[in-house]
Every structure is written in structure tokens, then in C-alpha cells.
PDB file of C-alpha atoms in Angstrom:
ATOM      1  CA  UNK Y 281     141.072  69.660 151.275  1.00  0.00           C
ATOM      2  CA  UNK Y 282     144.293  68.552 149.542  1.00  0.00           C
ATOM      3  CA  UNK Y 283     143.790  65.005 150.821  1.00  0.00           C
ATOM      4  CA  UNK Y 284     140.254  64.979 149.457  1.00  0.00           C
ATOM      5  CA  UNK Y 285     141.518  66.084 146.018  1.00  0.00           C
ATOM      6  CA  UNK Y 286     144.130  63.313 146.048  1.00  0.00           C
ATOM      7  CA  UNK Y 287     141.538  60.710 147.042  1.00  0.00           C
ATOM      8  CA  UNK Y 288     139.181  61.999 144.367  1.00  0.00           C
ATOM      9  CA  UNK Y 289     141.903  61.352 141.784  1.00  0.00           C
ATOM     10  CA  UNK Y 290     142.286  57.809 143.120  1.00  0.00           C
ATOM     11  CA  UNK Y 291     138.527  57.329 142.894  1.00  0.00           C
ATOM     12  CA  UNK Y 292     138.517  58.699 139.350  1.00  0.00           C
ATOM     13  CA  UNK Y 293     141.340  56.293 138.412  1.00  0.00           C
ATOM     14  CA  UNK Y 294     139.398  53.372 139.900  1.00  0.00           C
ATOM     15  CA  UNK Y 295     136.220  54.362 138.060  1.00  0.00           C
ATOM     16  CA  UNK Y 296     138.053  54.828 134.747  1.00  0.00           C
ATOM     17  CA  UNK Y 297     139.653  51.392 135.053  1.00  0.00           C
ATOM     18  CA  UNK Y 298     136.411  49.815 136.275  1.00  0.00           C
ATOM     19  CA  UNK Y 299     137.780  48.806 139.683  1.00  0.00           C
ATOM     20  CA  UNK Y 300     134.871  47.924 141.925  1.00  0.00           C
ATOM     21  CA  UNK Y 301     136.680  48.544 145.221  1.00  0.00           C
ATOM     22  CA  UNK Y 302     139.479  50.678 146.606  1.00  0.00           C
ATOM     23  CA  UNK Y 303     141.279  49.132 149.564  1.00  0.00           C
ATOM     24  CA  UNK Y 304     143.901  50.815 151.734  1.00  0.00           C
ATOM     25  CA  UNK Y 305     146.252  49.863 154.561  1.00  0.00           C
ATOM     26  CA  UNK Y 306     144.709  51.876 157.374  1.00  0.00           C
ATOM     27  CA  UNK Y 307     145.035  49.768 160.511  1.00  0.00           C
ATOM     28  CA  UNK Y 308     143.223  49.738 163.845  1.00  0.00           C
ATOM     29  CA  UNK Y 309     145.964  51.811 165.538  1.00  0.00           C
ATOM     30  CA  UNK Y 310     145.314  54.651 163.080  1.00  0.00           C
ATOM     31  CA  UNK Y 311     141.899  55.434 164.543  1.00  0.00           C
ATOM     32  CA  UNK Y 312     143.526  56.597 167.797  1.00  0.00           C
ATOM     33  CA  UNK Y 313     145.546  59.392 166.151  1.00  0.00           C
ATOM     34  CA  UNK Y 314     144.650  62.406 164.069  1.00  0.00           C
ATOM     35  CA  UNK Y 315     144.403  61.208 160.476  1.00  0.00           C
ATOM     36  CA  UNK Y 316     142.619  63.674 158.155  1.00  0.00           C
ATOM     37  CA  UNK Y 317     142.539  61.012 155.443  1.00  0.00           C
ATOM     38  CA  UNK Y 318     140.186  58.798 157.457  1.00  0.00           C
ATOM     39  CA  UNK Y 319     137.304  61.148 156.772  1.00  0.00           C
ATOM     40  CA  UNK Y 320     138.110  61.192 153.060  1.00  0.00           C
ATOM     41  CA  UNK Y 321     138.261  57.382 153.117  1.00  0.00           C
ATOM     42  CA  UNK Y 322     134.752  57.240 154.557  1.00  0.00           C
ATOM     43  CA  UNK Y 323     133.366  59.792 152.112  1.00  0.00           C
ATOM     44  CA  UNK Y 324     134.830  57.906 149.149  1.00  0.00           C
ATOM     45  CA  UNK Y 325     133.842  54.482 150.534  1.00  0.00           C
ATOM     46  CA  UNK Y 326     137.437  53.245 150.600  1.00  0.00           C
ATOM     47  CA  UNK Y 327     137.665  49.892 152.363  1.00  0.00           C
ATOM     48  CA  UNK Y 328     140.151  49.506 155.228  1.00  0.00           C
ATOM     49  CA  UNK Y 329     140.151  45.791 156.149  1.00  0.00           C
ATOM     50  CA  UNK Y 330     142.776  46.073 158.902  1.00  0.00           C
ATOM     51  CA  UNK Y 331     140.741  48.789 160.590  1.00  0.00           C
ATOM     52  CA  UNK Y 332     137.438  46.969 160.110  1.00  0.00           C
ATOM     53  CA  UNK Y 333     138.784  43.741 161.637  1.00  0.00           C
ATOM     54  CA  UNK Y 334     140.639  45.616 164.407  1.00  0.00           C
ATOM     55  CA  UNK Y 335     144.084  44.463 163.251  1.00  0.00           C
ATOM     56  CA  UNK Y 336     146.929  46.538 164.703  1.00  0.00           C
ATOM     57  CA  UNK Y 337     150.234  47.533 163.148  1.00  0.00           C
ATOM     58  CA  UNK Y 338     152.108  45.089 165.419  1.00  0.00           C
ATOM     59  CA  UNK Y 339     149.791  42.248 164.415  1.00  0.00           C
ATOM     60  CA  UNK Y 340     150.410  43.022 160.747  1.00  0.00           C
ATOM     61  CA  UNK Y 341     154.192  43.008 161.345  1.00  0.00           C
ATOM     62  CA  UNK Y 342     153.996  39.671 163.205  1.00  0.00           C
ATOM     63  CA  UNK Y 343     151.994  38.136 160.381  1.00  0.00           C
ATOM     64  CA  UNK Y 344     154.505  39.379 157.797  1.00  0.00           C
ATOM     65  CA  UNK Y 345     157.332  37.994 159.924  1.00  0.00           C
ATOM     66  CA  UNK Y 346     155.602  34.598 160.163  1.00  0.00           C
ATOM     67  CA  UNK Y 347     155.463  34.341 156.387  1.00  0.00           C
ATOM     68  CA  UNK Y 348     159.058  35.577 156.062  1.00  0.00           C
ATOM     69  CA  UNK Y 349     158.317  38.822 154.282  1.00  0.00           C
ATOM     70  CA  UNK Y 350     161.061  41.411 154.698  1.00  0.00           C
ATOM     71  CA  UNK Y 351     158.371  44.094 154.966  1.00  0.00           C
ATOM     72  CA  UNK Y 352     157.945  43.133 158.623  1.00  0.00           C
ATOM     73  CA  UNK Y 353     161.144  45.086 159.398  1.00  0.00           C
ATOM     74  CA  UNK Y 354     160.376  48.064 157.156  1.00  0.00           C
ATOM     75  CA  UNK Y 355     159.934  51.324 159.092  1.00  0.00           C
ATOM     76  CA  UNK Y 356     156.620  53.137 158.858  1.00  0.00           C
ATOM     77  CA  UNK Y 357     156.351  55.507 155.952  1.00  0.00           C
ATOM     78  CA  UNK Y 358     153.512  57.882 156.689  1.00  0.00           C
ATOM     79  CA  UNK Y 359     152.046  60.252 154.145  1.00  0.00           C
ATOM     80  CA  UNK Y 360     154.148  63.320 153.317  1.00  0.00           C
ATOM     81  CA  UNK Y 361     151.299  65.498 154.584  1.00  0.00           C
ATOM     82  CA  UNK Y 362     152.321  64.479 158.126  1.00  0.00           C
ATOM     83  CA  UNK Y 363     155.496  66.556 157.704  1.00  0.00           C
ATOM     84  CA  UNK Y 364     153.569  69.811 157.998  1.00  0.00           C
ATOM     85  CA  UNK Y 365     151.692  71.416 160.913  1.00  0.00           C
ATOM     86  CA  UNK Y 366     147.917  70.942 160.871  1.00  0.00           C
ATOM     87  CA  UNK Y 367     145.949  73.381 158.727  1.00  0.00           C
ATOM     88  CA  UNK Y 368     148.945  74.106 156.505  1.00  0.00           C
ATOM     89  CA  UNK Y 369     147.971  74.505 152.877  1.00  0.00           C
ATOM     90  CA  UNK Y 370     149.806  71.697 151.128  1.00  0.00           C
ATOM     91  CA  UNK Y 371     151.508  72.598 147.891  1.00  0.00           C
ATOM     92  CA  UNK Y 372     153.079  70.202 145.442  1.00  0.00           C
ATOM     93  CA  UNK Y 373     156.393  72.093 145.529  1.00  0.00           C
ATOM     94  CA  UNK Y 374     156.694  71.721 149.326  1.00  0.00           C
ATOM     95  CA  UNK Y 375     155.759  68.033 149.199  1.00  0.00           C
ATOM     96  CA  UNK Y 376     158.391  67.390 146.511  1.00  0.00           C
ATOM     97  CA  UNK Y 377     160.995  69.333 148.501  1.00  0.00           C
ATOM     98  CA  UNK Y 378     160.390  67.156 151.562  1.00  0.00           C
ATOM     99  CA  UNK Y 379     160.438  63.994 149.458  1.00  0.00           C
ATOM    100  CA  UNK Y 380     163.768  64.928 147.819  1.00  0.00           C
ATOM    101  CA  UNK Y 381     165.420  65.977 151.086  1.00  0.00           C
ATOM    102  CA  UNK Y 382     164.319  62.804 152.879  1.00  0.00           C
ATOM    103  CA  UNK Y 383     165.723  60.778 149.998  1.00  0.00           C
ATOM    104  CA  UNK Y 384     168.956  62.772 150.230  1.00  0.00           C
ATOM    105  CA  UNK Y 385     169.254  61.949 153.949  1.00  0.00           C
ATOM    106  CA  UNK Y 386     168.479  58.311 153.154  1.00  0.00           C
ATOM    107  CA  UNK Y 387     171.321  58.216 150.640  1.00  0.00           C
ATOM    108  CA  UNK Y 388     173.628  59.774 153.251  1.00  0.00           C
ATOM    109  CA  UNK Y 389     172.951  56.767 155.471  1.00  0.00           C
ATOM    110  CA  UNK Y 390     169.963  57.960 157.512  1.00  0.00           C
ATOM    111  CA  UNK Y 391     167.650  55.147 156.475  1.00  0.00           C
ATOM    112  CA  UNK Y 392     164.896  56.189 158.839  1.00  0.00           C
ATOM    113  CA  UNK Y 393     164.264  59.945 158.811  1.00  0.00           C
ATOM    114  CA  UNK Y 394     161.504  62.515 158.751  1.00  0.00           C
ATOM    115  CA  UNK Y 395     161.709  66.184 157.899  1.00  0.00           C
ATOM    116  CA  UNK Y 396     159.035  68.352 159.490  1.00  0.00           C
ATOM    117  CA  UNK Y 397     158.654  71.672 157.715  1.00  0.00           C
ATOM    118  CA  UNK Y 398     157.545  74.718 159.703  1.00  0.00           C
ATOM    119  CA  UNK Y 399     157.529  77.492 157.085  1.00  0.00           C
ATOM    120  CA  UNK Y 400     161.268  78.098 156.472  1.00  0.00           C
ATOM    121  CA  UNK Y 401     162.437  75.885 159.347  1.00  0.00           C
ATOM    122  CA  UNK Y 402     163.243  72.224 158.751  1.00  0.00           C
ATOM    123  CA  UNK Y 403     163.091  70.030 161.840  1.00  0.00           C
ATOM    124  CA  UNK Y 404     165.007  66.827 161.099  1.00  0.00           C
ATOM    125  CA  UNK Y 405     164.078  63.691 162.999  1.00  0.00           C
ATOM    126  CA  UNK Y 406     166.471  60.738 162.957  1.00  0.00           C
ATOM    127  CA  UNK Y 407     167.086  57.999 165.526  1.00  0.00           C
ATOM    128  CA  UNK Y 408     169.196  59.279 168.442  1.00  0.00           C
ATOM    129  CA  UNK Y 409     171.862  56.654 167.674  1.00  0.00           C
ATOM    130  CA  UNK Y 410     172.552  58.546 164.405  1.00  0.00           C
ATOM    131  CA  UNK Y 411     173.115  61.975 165.989  1.00  0.00           C
ATOM    132  CA  UNK Y 412     176.943  61.801 165.964  1.00  0.00           C
ATOM    133  CA  UNK Y 413     176.989  60.781 162.316  1.00  0.00           C
ATOM    134  CA  UNK Y 414     174.634  63.651 161.521  1.00  0.00           C
ATOM    135  CA  UNK Y 415     176.832  66.188 163.322  1.00  0.00           C
ATOM    136  CA  UNK Y 416     179.825  65.043 161.260  1.00  0.00           C
ATOM    137  CA  UNK Y 417     177.859  65.592 158.034  1.00  0.00           C
ATOM    138  CA  UNK Y 418     176.032  68.726 159.132  1.00  0.00           C
ATOM    139  CA  UNK Y 419     177.807  71.175 156.805  1.00  0.00           C
ATOM    140  CA  UNK Y 420     176.967  69.258 153.614  1.00  0.00           C
ATOM    141  CA  UNK Y 421     173.429  68.561 154.833  1.00  0.00           C
ATOM    142  CA  UNK Y 422     172.932  72.236 155.689  1.00  0.00           C
ATOM    143  CA  UNK Y 423     174.202  73.265 152.268  1.00  0.00           C
ATOM    144  CA  UNK Y 424     171.721  70.948 150.512  1.00  0.00           C
ATOM    145  CA  UNK Y 425     168.803  72.220 152.597  1.00  0.00           C
ATOM    146  CA  UNK Y 426     169.714  75.857 151.957  1.00  0.00           C
ATOM    147  CA  UNK Y 427     169.742  75.101 148.220  1.00  0.00           C
ATOM    148  CA  UNK Y 428     166.069  74.224 148.674  1.00  0.00           C
ATOM    149  CA  UNK Y 429     165.377  77.661 150.208  1.00  0.00           C
ATOM    150  CA  UNK Y 430     165.151  76.426 153.776  1.00  0.00           C
ATOM    151  CA  UNK Y 431     166.642  79.101 156.031  1.00  0.00           C
ATOM    152  CA  UNK Y 432     166.912  77.229 159.317  1.00  0.00           C
ATOM    153  CA  UNK Y 433     167.871  73.584 159.753  1.00  0.00           C
ATOM    154  CA  UNK Y 434     167.398  71.920 163.130  1.00  0.00           C
ATOM    155  CA  UNK Y 435     168.015  68.454 164.524  1.00  0.00           C
ATOM    156  CA  UNK Y 436     165.173  67.435 166.813  1.00  0.00           C
ATOM    157  CA  UNK Y 437     166.843  66.298 170.043  1.00  0.00           C
ATOM    158  CA  UNK Y 438     163.872  64.067 170.864  1.00  0.00           C
ATOM    159  CA  UNK Y 439     164.840  61.912 167.892  1.00  0.00           C
ATOM    160  CA  UNK Y 440     162.604  60.182 165.391  1.00  0.00           C
ATOM    161  CA  UNK Y 441     159.128  59.394 166.639  1.00  0.00           C
ATOM    162  CA  UNK Y 442     155.722  58.885 165.132  1.00  0.00           C
ATOM    163  CA  UNK Y 443     153.050  61.488 165.623  1.00  0.00           C
ATOM    164  CA  UNK Y 444     155.415  64.326 166.535  1.00  0.00           C
ATOM    165  CA  UNK Y 445     153.034  66.793 164.876  1.00  0.00           C
ATOM    166  CA  UNK Y 446     150.161  65.608 167.121  1.00  0.00           C
TER     167      UNK Y 446
END
């Protein structure tokens, strides 16, 4: 529902500015995972060229690398809605909390991180190679999270991985 509202706002923006098409970056790999936004895309007639032409994420990265765009090395940055268990009512406050805390971790040197929020439990995913650094900073990280009313802070020992809510 939240996703549909967000897409409706995008559609409204496009209509107001007389944009004929809305195009997104959904790729062919995305159809093999649970992506609630795909249905909204279809309903709103959003065009997904990578998906339509069966272009995968790796193919996109290779193309970007061939034309020397630094984006080829950029980690995935999935929608903030993926930080919550399925069927969780998404609220702006929670989304902003996750966004701020992920930025905080980024500024602490964890360039690639995800925070999965399970009610008042934050499950932090970072690459396993960063675990020791995280342990050294755990008291200041814990303090920041508690300031955001998160009671329990955990480090996911499986490390950072895509689709961990699937």
C-alpha cells in the first residue's frame, strides 16, 4: 500500500510536468525475488527497459565498467522498505530513522551497510571483514541507536547480503 502511494506521487509529478513516460531501473534479476514495487510499476505503466530486454545487474555493471563509469563499483542500494519484514506498515518516521542510522554507520566507515528493523530490534548487516572494526566502535554505535529508541542492537553474523528479508 505504501509503495503504491509513493508511486502514485511519482505518477502525479510526471503528469503535472507533462512527462510522457516514467522509466525505472528494475533489471531482469529483480523478477526472481519478492519485489512489491513490481506490481505497482505494472499498474502505473512504469517502463523497466532492463527488465523488458532481460538485462541483468551484472550486465549493467559490465557495461558501466566498459564506459569507465564509477557507478560500476557502487554497491546496490535497495529501497528502504526492504529493511522491514514483509507486511510491516511503513511509516515515514521509521524510514527516516533507518536512513539516518545507515548514514551514521557510513560516516563511521561502514560504507556498505543495511539496518533491518524488527520492531525495537535493529539487525545490522555489514561485510564480515568489518566485524572487528564494528566491535571496537560498538559502544558509540549502541548509544546512537538507543537515542533513536531502538532497544536491542544486533550484528548479523551472516554479514551483509541481499535479500536477507526473503
